[in-house]
Each structure stands twice: as C-alpha cells, then as structure tokens.
Amino acid sequence: MPGQLFIVAAPSGAGKTTLVSLLIGNDPGIHVSISTTTRTPRPGEENGREYHFVDVQNFREMVHRNEFVEWAEVHGNYYGTSLQWIKMEMDAGRDVLLEIDWQGAQQVRKSFPEAVSVFVMPPSLEALGERLSGRGTDSVETILRRIGAARDEMRHADEFDYVIINDELSRALDDLQSIVNASRLKYTIQCQRHAALFAALL
C-alpha cells in the first residue's frame, strides 16, 4: 500500500527543523524530502543533505518543467519540493514528511488531499525573536523582517489538521510523534497494511 504524507510547517525560528530532525532520528519509518532552494548555504550545510542548492535560472527551469509539487518565494529565496520523489517514495510504501511553509502546504494539498498537516508555533513573539537572534546568522533587519512575516504566517494555522506550540522541545516532540502514530493507526490504514489479518478476523 502507498505510504502516508505528513506536512510540517512553521514560521522561521519556531523550531520546525529541530523537531523534524529529532522525529526522524526516533522514527526511521519516515523519509524527509530534501527541498531545492536558491538561498546561500549556511555554515555546516551540504548540498544534497539539508537542501539541493541551485541558482535562480535553474530553479525557474525546473518550475517550467513542472518538477515541483510546490514551490514558493520565501524571504527573497525560492524553495521547491520534488513531485516525482514523493510519488516514488509513497508508491514504495514509505511514509514521507515535507518540511515546508504554509504556502507550500496549500499547494501540496491540491495534489495530496489526504496528507496529514501540522503547524508548529512559538510560545510567543519574544521567544521567536530570541531564537532567531541566537542563530547568529541573520542581521537585525532580517530578524525583524522574519518576525513580521511570522505574524502573517501564523494566521494560516487554522488551515492545518494539528497545531503544536513549541514551548518545551521534549513535549513538542512527543506531540509530533503522537500525531504520526495516531495517523498510522487509522482504520483505513490498518486495513490496508494488515489486509490478511483483517480478512481472517472480520
């Protein structure tokens, strides 16, 4: 049977990437899509690991060839998710997680309406500002712009199936894992994954 698709979105600095990394470390059954982006790699990032880094011209050519299930411009950079990769993974029965923004989530739902979506929120704008400053990678102007953008992004939280408030990392991780576990235990999913058992018992 095909795998499930999970979407995790959040404003920059809410802790989405940390949560997803910890989830993947605990749950080898989930495969994370590696997005394509035009932004400059941050210190320690490698091409093909955190992102596929391309220039703007190449990205636009990929858009023209309809290679992305979703793509968007965020903070002056382009990000996109491979449609072919998602289909290949899910057709092979593997669960896939997309770490994207709310705009991308809207686009993905058009192709995969059954996707389970989660929005991660910071406990406050003050905490968000502290997290962004703590990265040490962005200027004050960039941080202020991201905080302003976060207000707009959080207005779309009601479009998601679940919302996690990332106040305490361990609790937020437990919440995210619980959502994944519960989704896998839905009746329709269990019937498909254990068809022989259900046929024998029901």
mmCIF file of C-alpha atoms in Angstrom:
data_model
loop_
_atom_site.group_PDB
_atom_site.id
_atom_site.type_symbol
_atom_site.label_atom_id
_atom_site.label_comp_id
_atom_site.label_asym_id
_atom_site.label_seq_id
_atom_site.Cartn_x
_atom_site.Cartn_y
_atom_site.Cartn_z
ATOM 1 C CA MET A 1 0.000 0.000 0.000
ATOM 2 C CA PRO A 2 1.191 3.568 -0.515
ATOM 3 C CA GLY A 3 2.895 5.391 2.319
ATOM 4 C CA GLN A 4 1.443 8.390 4.147
ATOM 5 C CA LEU A 5 2.361 12.005 3.569
ATOM 6 C CA PHE A 6 2.988 14.329 6.512
ATOM 7 C CA ILE A 7 3.365 18.108 6.231
ATOM 8 C CA VAL A 8 5.101 20.145 8.938
ATOM 9 C CA ALA A 9 5.075 23.925 8.606
ATOM 10 C CA ALA A 10 6.029 26.814 10.882
ATOM 11 C CA PRO A 11 7.322 30.381 10.838
ATOM 12 C CA SER A 12 11.085 30.729 10.778
ATOM 13 C CA GLY A 13 12.526 30.236 14.261
ATOM 14 C CA ALA A 14 9.627 28.200 15.691
ATOM 15 C CA GLY A 15 11.804 25.089 15.922
ATOM 16 C CA LYS A 16 10.387 23.131 12.999
ATOM 17 C CA THR A 17 13.740 21.871 11.704
ATOM 18 C CA THR A 18 14.889 20.727 15.142
ATOM 19 C CA LEU A 19 11.615 18.904 15.765
ATOM 20 C CA VAL A 20 11.695 17.163 12.409
ATOM 21 C CA SER A 21 15.341 16.125 12.867
ATOM 22 C CA LEU A 22 14.574 14.590 16.255
ATOM 23 C CA LEU A 23 11.487 12.834 14.903
ATOM 24 C CA ILE A 24 13.464 11.297 12.049
ATOM 25 C CA GLY A 25 16.116 10.147 14.491
ATOM 26 C CA ASN A 26 13.451 8.363 16.548
ATOM 27 C CA ASP A 27 11.330 7.088 13.672
ATOM 28 C CA PRO A 28 13.282 5.503 10.783
ATOM 29 C CA GLY A 29 9.990 4.776 9.035
ATOM 30 C CA ILE A 30 9.682 8.398 7.922
ATOM 31 C CA HIS A 31 11.650 9.778 4.989
ATOM 32 C CA VAL A 32 12.160 13.535 4.716
ATOM 33 C CA SER A 33 12.048 15.259 1.369
ATOM 34 C CA ILE A 34 15.104 17.387 0.611
ATOM 35 C CA SER A 35 13.932 20.681 -0.845
ATOM 36 C CA THR A 36 15.570 22.587 -3.673
ATOM 37 C CA THR A 37 16.459 26.199 -2.873
ATOM 38 C CA THR A 38 18.210 29.227 -4.299
ATOM 39 C CA ARG A 39 19.356 30.546 -0.929
ATOM 40 C CA THR A 40 23.016 30.524 0.065
ATOM 41 C CA PRO A 41 24.095 27.540 2.193
ATOM 42 C CA ARG A 42 24.541 28.296 5.885
ATOM 43 C CA PRO A 43 27.721 27.227 7.700
ATOM 44 C CA GLY A 44 27.806 23.436 8.000
ATOM 45 C CA GLU A 45 25.147 22.774 5.359
ATOM 46 C CA GLU A 46 25.951 20.455 2.463
ATOM 47 C CA ASN A 47 24.380 20.235 -0.967
ATOM 48 C CA GLY A 48 22.094 17.200 -1.124
ATOM 49 C CA ARG A 49 21.875 16.837 2.652
ATOM 50 C CA GLU A 50 19.982 19.848 4.031
ATOM 51 C CA TYR A 51 18.949 21.177 0.595
ATOM 52 C CA HIS A 52 19.648 20.888 -3.097
ATOM 53 C CA PHE A 53 21.221 24.283 -3.767
ATOM 54 C CA VAL A 54 20.698 25.730 -7.267
ATOM 55 C CA ASP A 55 20.806 29.157 -8.868
ATOM 56 C CA VAL A 56 17.688 31.116 -9.802
ATOM 57 C CA GLN A 57 17.870 30.256 -13.506
ATOM 58 C CA ASN A 58 17.986 26.502 -12.857
ATOM 59 C CA PHE A 59 15.154 26.768 -10.368
ATOM 60 C CA ARG A 60 12.943 28.584 -12.855
ATOM 61 C CA GLU A 61 13.661 25.939 -15.486
ATOM 62 C CA MET A 62 12.560 23.246 -13.022
ATOM 63 C CA VAL A 63 9.343 25.169 -12.366
ATOM 64 C CA HIS A 64 8.730 25.377 -16.123
ATOM 65 C CA ARG A 65 9.142 21.577 -16.382
ATOM 66 C CA ASN A 66 6.559 21.100 -13.563
ATOM 67 C CA GLU A 67 9.062 19.226 -11.428
ATOM 68 C CA PHE A 68 7.760 20.641 -8.135
ATOM 69 C CA VAL A 69 4.632 19.668 -6.245
ATOM 70 C CA GLU A 70 5.010 23.020 -4.525
ATOM 71 C CA TRP A 71 7.328 25.972 -4.723
ATOM 72 C CA ALA A 72 7.390 29.457 -3.267
ATOM 73 C CA GLU A 73 9.478 32.546 -2.734
ATOM 74 C CA VAL A 74 10.262 32.992 0.957
ATOM 75 C CA HIS A 75 12.307 35.884 2.307
ATOM 76 C CA GLY A 76 13.715 36.565 -1.158
ATOM 77 C CA ASN A 77 14.699 32.971 -1.925
ATOM 78 C CA TYR A 78 12.955 30.178 -3.843
ATOM 79 C CA TYR A 79 12.124 26.769 -2.349
ATOM 80 C CA GLY A 80 10.571 23.740 -4.076
ATOM 81 C CA THR A 81 9.673 20.087 -3.420
ATOM 82 C CA SER A 82 10.125 17.309 -5.994
ATOM 83 C CA LEU A 83 6.837 15.736 -7.089
ATOM 84 C CA GLN A 84 8.489 12.668 -8.625
ATOM 85 C CA TRP A 85 10.436 11.862 -5.452
ATOM 86 C CA ILE A 86 7.304 11.993 -3.276
ATOM 87 C CA LYS A 87 5.375 9.701 -5.604
ATOM 88 C CA MET A 88 8.249 7.212 -5.810
ATOM 89 C CA GLU A 89 8.630 7.029 -2.029
ATOM 90 C CA MET A 90 4.916 6.717 -1.315
ATOM 91 C CA ASP A 91 4.382 4.162 -4.094
ATOM 92 C CA ALA A 92 7.097 2.077 -2.427
ATOM 93 C CA GLY A 93 5.094 2.150 0.812
ATOM 94 C CA ARG A 94 7.307 4.611 2.659
ATOM 95 C CA ASP A 95 5.967 7.474 4.770
ATOM 96 C CA VAL A 96 7.156 10.902 3.625
ATOM 97 C CA LEU A 97 7.463 14.135 5.587
ATOM 98 C CA LEU A 98 7.611 17.571 3.976
ATOM 99 C CA GLU A 99 9.112 20.419 5.963
ATOM 100 C CA ILE A 100 7.626 23.419 4.149
ATOM 101 C CA ASP A 101 5.823 26.724 4.724
ATOM 102 C CA TRP A 102 2.073 27.388 4.718
ATOM 103 C CA GLN A 103 2.113 28.419 1.053
ATOM 104 C CA GLY A 104 3.700 25.135 0.070
ATOM 105 C CA ALA A 105 1.230 23.236 2.237
ATOM 106 C CA GLN A 106 -1.660 24.781 0.325
ATOM 107 C CA GLN A 107 -0.157 23.627 -2.972
ATOM 108 C CA VAL A 108 0.616 20.108 -1.714
ATOM 109 C CA ARG A 109 -2.959 19.572 -0.501
ATOM 110 C CA LYS A 110 -4.185 20.057 -4.069
ATOM 111 C CA SER A 111 -2.190 17.015 -5.206
ATOM 112 C CA PHE A 112 -2.369 15.064 -1.918
ATOM 113 C CA PRO A 113 -5.608 15.996 -0.102
ATOM 114 C CA GLU A 114 -5.133 13.053 2.272
ATOM 115 C CA ALA A 115 -1.880 14.494 3.658
ATOM 116 C CA VAL A 116 -1.685 14.963 7.444
ATOM 117 C CA SER A 117 -0.664 18.552 8.187
ATOM 118 C CA VAL A 118 0.920 20.015 11.331
ATOM 119 C CA PHE A 119 1.682 23.658 12.139
ATOM 120 C CA VAL A 120 4.340 24.477 14.751
ATOM 121 C CA MET A 121 4.006 27.764 16.656
ATOM 122 C CA PRO A 122 6.402 29.534 19.036
ATOM 123 C CA PRO A 123 5.140 30.238 22.572
ATOM 124 C CA SER A 124 5.445 33.994 21.955
ATOM 125 C CA LEU A 125 6.898 36.562 19.560
ATOM 126 C CA GLU A 126 9.529 37.359 22.177
ATOM 127 C CA ALA A 127 10.683 33.744 22.234
ATOM 128 C CA LEU A 128 10.703 33.711 18.450
ATOM 129 C CA GLY A 129 12.946 36.788 18.363
ATOM 130 C CA GLU A 130 15.344 35.227 20.863
ATOM 131 C CA ARG A 131 15.619 32.043 18.821
ATOM 132 C CA LEU A 132 16.277 33.944 15.609
ATOM 133 C CA SER A 133 18.917 36.102 17.309
ATOM 134 C CA GLY A 134 20.535 33.031 18.836
ATOM 135 C CA ARG A 135 21.304 31.613 15.397
ATOM 136 C CA GLY A 136 23.880 34.332 14.859
ATOM 137 C CA THR A 137 23.410 34.076 11.089
ATOM 138 C CA ASP A 138 20.980 36.926 10.360
ATOM 139 C CA SER A 139 21.212 40.696 10.644
ATOM 140 C CA VAL A 140 18.907 42.698 12.921
ATOM 141 C CA GLU A 141 16.976 43.871 9.868
ATOM 142 C CA THR A 142 16.500 40.293 8.695
ATOM 143 C CA ILE A 143 15.333 39.168 12.131
ATOM 144 C CA LEU A 144 12.789 41.981 12.340
ATOM 145 C CA ARG A 145 11.530 41.106 8.857
ATOM 146 C CA ARG A 146 11.174 37.447 9.822
ATOM 147 C CA ILE A 147 9.234 38.325 12.987
ATOM 148 C CA GLY A 148 6.872 40.467 10.917
ATOM 149 C CA ALA A 149 6.446 37.626 8.417
ATOM 150 C CA ALA A 150 5.802 35.175 11.262
ATOM 151 C CA ARG A 151 2.711 37.135 12.286
ATOM 152 C CA ASP A 152 1.268 36.693 8.801
ATOM 153 C CA GLU A 153 2.269 33.027 8.619
ATOM 154 C CA MET A 154 0.648 32.153 11.960
ATOM 155 C CA ARG A 155 -2.684 33.462 10.694
ATOM 156 C CA HIS A 156 -2.793 30.356 8.488
ATOM 157 C CA ALA A 157 -2.531 27.890 11.384
ATOM 158 C CA ASP A 158 -6.247 27.132 11.106
ATOM 159 C CA GLU A 159 -5.639 25.533 7.695
ATOM 160 C CA PHE A 160 -3.758 22.640 9.331
ATOM 161 C CA ASP A 161 -5.042 19.444 10.947
ATOM 162 C CA TYR A 162 -2.920 19.862 14.079
ATOM 163 C CA VAL A 163 -1.111 22.697 15.881
ATOM 164 C CA ILE A 164 1.870 22.205 18.201
ATOM 165 C CA ILE A 165 3.064 25.035 20.467
ATOM 166 C CA ASN A 166 6.802 24.540 20.808
ATOM 167 C CA ASP A 167 7.326 25.827 24.342
ATOM 168 C CA GLU A 168 9.230 22.799 25.627
ATOM 169 C CA LEU A 169 11.096 20.808 22.973
ATOM 170 C CA SER A 170 10.620 17.362 24.506
ATOM 171 C CA ARG A 171 6.876 17.853 24.882
ATOM 172 C CA ALA A 172 6.561 19.230 21.353
ATOM 173 C CA LEU A 173 8.443 16.195 20.022
ATOM 174 C CA ASP A 174 6.107 13.861 21.917
ATOM 175 C CA ASP A 175 3.146 15.694 20.387
ATOM 176 C CA LEU A 176 4.544 15.343 16.874
ATOM 177 C CA GLN A 177 5.304 11.637 17.317
ATOM 178 C CA SER A 178 1.803 11.106 18.718
ATOM 179 C CA ILE A 179 0.271 12.644 15.610
ATOM 180 C CA VAL A 180 2.317 10.356 13.378
ATOM 181 C CA ASN A 181 1.444 7.290 15.446
ATOM 182 C CA ALA A 182 -2.265 8.093 15.530
ATOM 183 C CA SER A 183 -2.343 8.642 11.771
ATOM 184 C CA ARG A 184 -0.807 5.217 11.196
ATOM 185 C CA LEU A 185 -3.489 3.618 13.383
ATOM 186 C CA LYS A 186 -6.466 4.892 11.398
ATOM 187 C CA TYR A 187 -8.841 2.099 10.437
ATOM 188 C CA THR A 188 -8.356 2.519 6.690
ATOM 189 C CA ILE A 189 -4.563 2.490 7.036
ATOM 190 C CA GLN A 190 -4.551 -0.570 9.277
ATOM 191 C CA CYS A 191 -6.880 -2.440 6.917
ATOM 192 C CA GLN A 192 -4.532 -1.829 4.025
ATOM 193 C CA ARG A 193 -1.316 -2.615 5.874
ATOM 194 C CA HIS A 194 -2.705 -5.764 7.515
ATOM 195 C CA ALA A 195 -5.134 -6.938 4.844
ATOM 196 C CA ALA A 196 -4.642 -10.657 5.508
ATOM 197 C CA LEU A 197 -5.238 -10.259 9.242
ATOM 198 C CA PHE A 198 -8.420 -8.239 8.765
ATOM 199 C CA ALA A 199 -9.666 -10.712 6.167
ATOM 200 C CA ALA A 200 -9.178 -13.558 8.614
ATOM 201 C CA LEU A 201 -10.680 -11.824 11.646
ATOM 202 C CA LEU A 202 -13.569 -9.837 10.209
#
